[in-house]
JSON list of C-alpha atoms in Angstrom, two decimals:
[
{"chain": "I", "resi": 1, "resn": "MET", "atom": "CA", "xyz": [-22.71, -0.72, 2.46]},
{"chain": "I", "resi": 2, "resn": "GLY", "atom": "CA", "xyz": [-20.59, -0.09, 5.41]},
{"chain": "I", "resi": 3, "resn": "ALA", "atom": "CA", "xyz": [-17.98, -2.40, 6.81]},
{"chain": "I", "resi": 4, "resn": "PRO", "atom": "CA", "xyz": [-16.50, -0.37, 9.67]},
{"chain": "I", "resi": 5, "resn": "MET", "atom": "CA", "xyz": [-12.84, 0.37, 10.15]},
{"chain": "I", "resi": 6, "resn": "LYS", "atom": "CA", "xyz": [-11.06, -2.53, 11.86]},
{"chain": "I", "resi": 7, "resn": "ASN", "atom": "CA", "xyz": [-7.64, -3.48, 13.23]},
{"chain": "I", "resi": 8, "resn": "MET", "atom": "CA", "xyz": [-7.03, 0.06, 14.55]},
{"chain": "I", "resi": 9, "resn": "GLU", "atom": "CA", "xyz": [-7.81, 1.89, 17.75]},
{"chain": "I", "resi": 10, "resn": "LYS", "atom": "CA", "xyz": [-10.53, 4.49, 17.29]},
{"chain": "I", "resi": 11, "resn": "SER", "atom": "CA", "xyz": [-10.67, 8.02, 18.71]},
{"chain": "I", "resi": 12, "resn": "GLN", "atom": "CA", "xyz": [-6.93, 8.28, 19.19]},
{"chain": "I", "resi": 13, "resn": "VAL", "atom": "CA", "xyz": [-4.03, 9.70, 17.21]},
{"chain": "I", "resi": 14, "resn": "LEU", "atom": "CA", "xyz": [-2.06, 6.98, 15.42]},
{"chain": "I", "resi": 15, "resn": "THR", "atom": "CA", "xyz": [1.09, 6.85, 13.34]},
{"chain": "I", "resi": 16, "resn": "LEU", "atom": "CA", "xyz": [0.19, 4.57, 10.42]},
{"chain": "I", "resi": 17, "resn": "LYS", "atom": "CA", "xyz": [3.69, 3.24, 9.83]},
{"chain": "I", "resi": 18, "resn": "GLU", "atom": "CA", "xyz": [3.75, 1.97, 13.43]},
{"chain": "I", "resi": 19, "resn": "GLN", "atom": "CA", "xyz": [0.58, -0.09, 12.81]},
{"chain": "I", "resi": 20, "resn": "ILE", "atom": "CA", "xyz": [2.38, -2.72, 10.70]},
{"chain": "I", "resi": 21, "resn": "ALA", "atom": "CA", "xyz": [5.77, -4.39, 11.17]},
{"chain": "I", "resi": 22, "resn": "TYR", "atom": "CA", "xyz": [8.41, -5.55, 8.73]},
{"chain": "I", "resi": 23, "resn": "GLN", "atom": "CA", "xyz": [8.87, -9.32, 8.44]},
{"chain": "I", "resi": 24, "resn": "PRO", "atom": "CA", "xyz": [12.06, -10.77, 6.89]},
{"chain": "I", "resi": 25, "resn": "GLY", "atom": "CA", "xyz": [11.48, -11.99, 3.34]},
{"chain": "I", "resi": 26, "resn": "GLN", "atom": "CA", "xyz": [7.77, -11.11, 3.34]},
{"chain": "I", "resi": 27, "resn": "VAL", "atom": "CA", "xyz": [5.09, -8.75, 2.18]},
{"chain": "I", "resi": 28, "resn": "VAL", "atom": "CA", "xyz": [2.71, -8.20, 5.10]},
{"chain": "I", "resi": 29, "resn": "SER", "atom": "CA", "xyz": [-0.77, -6.70, 4.77]},
{"chain": "I", "resi": 30, "resn": "LYS", "atom": "CA", "xyz": [-3.28, -5.44, 7.33]},
{"chain": "I", "resi": 31, "resn": "THR", "atom": "CA", "xyz": [-6.82, -4.65, 6.17]},
{"chain": "I", "resi": 32, "resn": "LEU", "atom": "CA", "xyz": [-8.34, -1.55, 7.76]},
{"chain": "I", "resi": 33, "resn": "ALA", "atom": "CA", "xyz": [-11.62, -1.43, 5.79]},
{"chain": "I", "resi": 34, "resn": "GLN", "atom": "CA", "xyz": [-13.19, -3.39, 2.96]},
{"chain": "I", "resi": 35, "resn": "ASN", "atom": "CA", "xyz": [-16.54, -3.01, 1.21]},
{"chain": "I", "resi": 36, "resn": "ASP", "atom": "CA", "xyz": [-17.95, -2.66, -2.31]},
{"chain": "I", "resi": 37, "resn": "ALA", "atom": "CA", "xyz": [-16.87, 0.99, -2.56]},
{"chain": "I", "resi": 38, "resn": "VAL", "atom": "CA", "xyz": [-13.44, 1.12, -0.93]},
{"chain": "I", "resi": 39, "resn": "SER", "atom": "CA", "xyz": [-10.58, -1.01, 0.35]},
{"chain": "I", "resi": 40, "resn": "ILE", "atom": "CA", "xyz": [-8.01, 0.41, 2.80]},
{"chain": "I", "resi": 41, "resn": "THR", "atom": "CA", "xyz": [-4.92, -1.69, 3.54]},
{"chain": "I", "resi": 42, "resn": "LEU", "atom": "CA", "xyz": [-1.51, -1.18, 5.14]},
{"chain": "I", "resi": 43, "resn": "PHE", "atom": "CA", "xyz": [1.43, -3.04, 3.58]},
{"chain": "I", "resi": 44, "resn": "SER", "atom": "CA", "xyz": [5.04, -3.61, 4.57]},
{"chain": "I", "resi": 45, "resn": "PHE", "atom": "CA", "xyz": [7.59, -4.96, 2.11]},
{"chain": "I", "resi": 46, "resn": "ASP", "atom": "CA", "xyz": [10.97, -6.33, 3.11]},
{"chain": "I", "resi": 47, "resn": "ALA", "atom": "CA", "xyz": [13.70, -5.11, 0.76]},
{"chain": "I", "resi": 48, "resn": "GLY", "atom": "CA", "xyz": [13.47, -7.01, -2.54]},
{"chain": "I", "resi": 49, "resn": "GLU", "atom": "CA", "xyz": [9.93, -8.30, -1.96]},
{"chain": "I", "resi": 50, "resn": "GLU", "atom": "CA", "xyz": [7.15, -7.51, -4.43]},
{"chain": "I", "resi": 51, "resn": "ILE", "atom": "CA", "xyz": [3.56, -7.83, -5.51]},
{"chain": "I", "resi": 52, "resn": "SER", "atom": "CA", "xyz": [3.86, -8.89, -9.14]},
{"chain": "I", "resi": 53, "resn": "THR", "atom": "CA", "xyz": [2.05, -7.27, -12.05]},
{"chain": "I", "resi": 54, "resn": "HIS", "atom": "CA", "xyz": [-1.74, -7.32, -11.78]},
{"chain": "I", "resi": 55, "resn": "ARG", "atom": "CA", "xyz": [-4.78, -5.14, -12.49]},
{"chain": "I", "resi": 56, "resn": "SER", "atom": "CA", "xyz": [-7.32, -3.64, -10.12]},
{"chain": "I", "resi": 57, "resn": "GLY", "atom": "CA", "xyz": [-11.00, -2.94, -10.64]},
{"chain": "I", "resi": 58, "resn": "GLY", "atom": "CA", "xyz": [-10.64, 0.42, -8.91]},
{"chain": "I", "resi": 59, "resn": "ASP", "atom": "CA", "xyz": [-8.25, 3.35, -8.83]},
{"chain": "I", "resi": 60, "resn": "ALA", "atom": "CA", "xyz": [-5.51, 2.46, -6.33]},
{"chain": "I", "resi": 61, "resn": "PHE", "atom": "CA", "xyz": [-4.13, 5.39, -4.32]},
{"chain": "I", "resi": 62, "resn": "VAL", "atom": "CA", "xyz": [-0.76, 4.59, -2.71]},
{"chain": "I", "resi": 63, "resn": "THR", "atom": "CA", "xyz": [1.02, 6.68, -0.07]},
{"chain": "I", "resi": 64, "resn": "CYS", "atom": "CA", "xyz": [4.53, 5.77, 1.07]},
{"chain": "I", "resi": 65, "resn": "LEU", "atom": "CA", "xyz": [4.73, 5.74, 4.87]},
{"chain": "I", "resi": 66, "resn": "ASP", "atom": "CA", "xyz": [8.34, 4.58, 5.25]},
{"chain": "I", "resi": 67, "resn": "GLY", "atom": "CA", "xyz": [11.32, 3.58, 3.12]},
{"chain": "I", "resi": 68, "resn": "THR", "atom": "CA", "xyz": [11.41, 3.49, -0.67]},
{"chain": "I", "resi": 69, "resn": "GLY", "atom": "CA", "xyz": [9.12, 1.60, -3.01]},
{"chain": "I", "resi": 70, "resn": "ARG", "atom": "CA", "xyz": [9.07, 1.20, -6.76]},
{"chain": "I", "resi": 71, "resn": "ILE", "atom": "CA", "xyz": [5.67, 1.37, -8.41]},
{"chain": "I", "resi": 72, "resn": "THR", "atom": "CA", "xyz": [5.43, 0.15, -12.01]},
{"chain": "I", "resi": 73, "resn": "ILE", "atom": "CA", "xyz": [2.40, 1.30, -14.03]},
{"chain": "I", "resi": 74, "resn": "ASP", "atom": "CA", "xyz": [2.04, 0.29, -17.68]},
{"chain": "I", "resi": 75, "resn": "GLY", "atom": "CA", "xyz": [5.75, -0.65, -17.68]},
{"chain": "I", "resi": 76, "resn": "GLN", "atom": "CA", "xyz": [6.91, 2.75, -16.35]},
{"chain": "I", "resi": 77, "resn": "ASP", "atom": "CA", "xyz": [8.74, 2.85, -12.99]},
{"chain": "I", "resi": 78, "resn": "PHE", "atom": "CA", "xyz": [8.15, 5.45, -10.28]},
{"chain": "I", "resi": 79, "resn": "LEU", "atom": "CA", "xyz": [10.08, 5.68, -6.98]},
{"chain": "I", "resi": 80, "resn": "LEU", "atom": "CA", "xyz": [8.03, 6.62, -3.92]},
{"chain": "I", "resi": 81, "resn": "ARG", "atom": "CA", "xyz": [9.58, 7.91, -0.71]},
{"chain": "I", "resi": 82, "resn": "GLU", "atom": "CA", "xyz": [8.01, 8.76, 2.63]},
{"chain": "I", "resi": 83, "resn": "GLY", "atom": "CA", "xyz": [5.14, 11.23, 2.22]},
{"chain": "I", "resi": 84, "resn": "GLU", "atom": "CA", "xyz": [4.82, 10.73, -1.56]},
{"chain": "I", "resi": 85, "resn": "SER", "atom": "CA", "xyz": [1.75, 9.30, -3.29]},
{"chain": "I", "resi": 86, "resn": "ILE", "atom": "CA", "xyz": [0.68, 7.98, -6.68]},
{"chain": "I", "resi": 87, "resn": "VAL", "atom": "CA", "xyz": [-2.53, 6.69, -8.26]},
{"chain": "I", "resi": 88, "resn": "MET", "atom": "CA", "xyz": [-2.42, 3.39, -10.13]},
{"chain": "I", "resi": 89, "resn": "PRO", "atom": "CA", "xyz": [-5.40, 3.72, -12.50]},
{"chain": "I", "resi": 90, "resn": "ALA", "atom": "CA", "xyz": [-8.09, 1.04, -12.61]},
{"chain": "I", "resi": 91, "resn": "GLY", "atom": "CA", "xyz": [-7.57, -1.60, -15.30]},
{"chain": "I", "resi": 92, "resn": "HIS", "atom": "CA", "xyz": [-3.91, -0.74, -15.91]},
{"chain": "I", "resi": 93, "resn": "PRO", "atom": "CA", "xyz": [-1.19, -3.32, -15.19]},
{"chain": "I", "resi": 94, "resn": "HIS", "atom": "CA", "xyz": [0.84, -2.37, -12.12]},
{"chain": "I", "resi": 95, "resn": "ALA", "atom": "CA", "xyz": [3.30, -3.87, -9.64]},
{"chain": "I", "resi": 96, "resn": "VAL", "atom": "CA", "xyz": [4.88, -2.83, -6.32]},
{"chain": "I", "resi": 97, "resn": "TYR", "atom": "CA", "xyz": [8.49, -3.60, -5.28]},
{"chain": "I", "resi": 98, "resn": "GLY", "atom": "CA", "xyz": [10.38, -2.89, -2.05]},
{"chain": "I", "resi": 99, "resn": "GLU", "atom": "CA", "xyz": [13.39, -0.97, -3.34]},
{"chain": "I", "resi": 100, "resn": "ALA", "atom": "CA", "xyz": [14.42, -0.89, 0.34]},
{"chain": "I", "resi": 101, "resn": "GLN", "atom": "CA", "xyz": [12.16, -1.79, 3.25]},
{"chain": "I", "resi": 102, "resn": "PHE", "atom": "CA", "xyz": [8.91, -0.02, 2.39]},
{"chain": "I", "resi": 103, "resn": "LYS", "atom": "CA", "xyz": [5.56, 0.64, 4.06]},
{"chain": "I", "resi": 104, "resn": "MET", "atom": "CA", "xyz": [2.53, 1.97, 2.22]},
{"chain": "I", "resi": 105, "resn": "LEU", "atom": "CA", "xyz": [-1.11, 2.80, 2.69]},
{"chain": "I", "resi": 106, "resn": "LEU", "atom": "CA", "xyz": [-3.28, 1.53, -0.17]},
{"chain": "I", "resi": 107, "resn": "VAL", "atom": "CA", "xyz": [-6.74, 2.98, -0.74]},
{"chain": "I", "resi": 108, "resn": "VAL", "atom": "CA", "xyz": [-8.66, 1.43, -3.64]},
{"chain": "I", "resi": 109, "resn": "VAL", "atom": "CA", "xyz": [-11.80, 3.29, -4.74]},
{"chain": "I", "resi": 110, "resn": "PHE", "atom": "CA", "xyz": [-14.22, 1.17, -6.79]}
]
């Protein structure tokens, strides 16, 4: 089952939002773990950048690490600020938009 954690130092205290940088005009992702049961990814969105509407096979747990993001689930908008989280349920259409520069941790549980 187990793909180990990657792209992060182990056995040391880390600040997640410092593990990924903003890039002008881009959405940047950094995979931390990926297997059949779970996917853990850091994302940074430049202001105005987005991941357009799609569906996921698992429940997608998002935590805002920096900035402000807009999460759309089933056509309803939610603003996330640093320290706030939301679950995008499996099979439901959702999208993510950088309302301002925005960093998030995405954990998808399959």
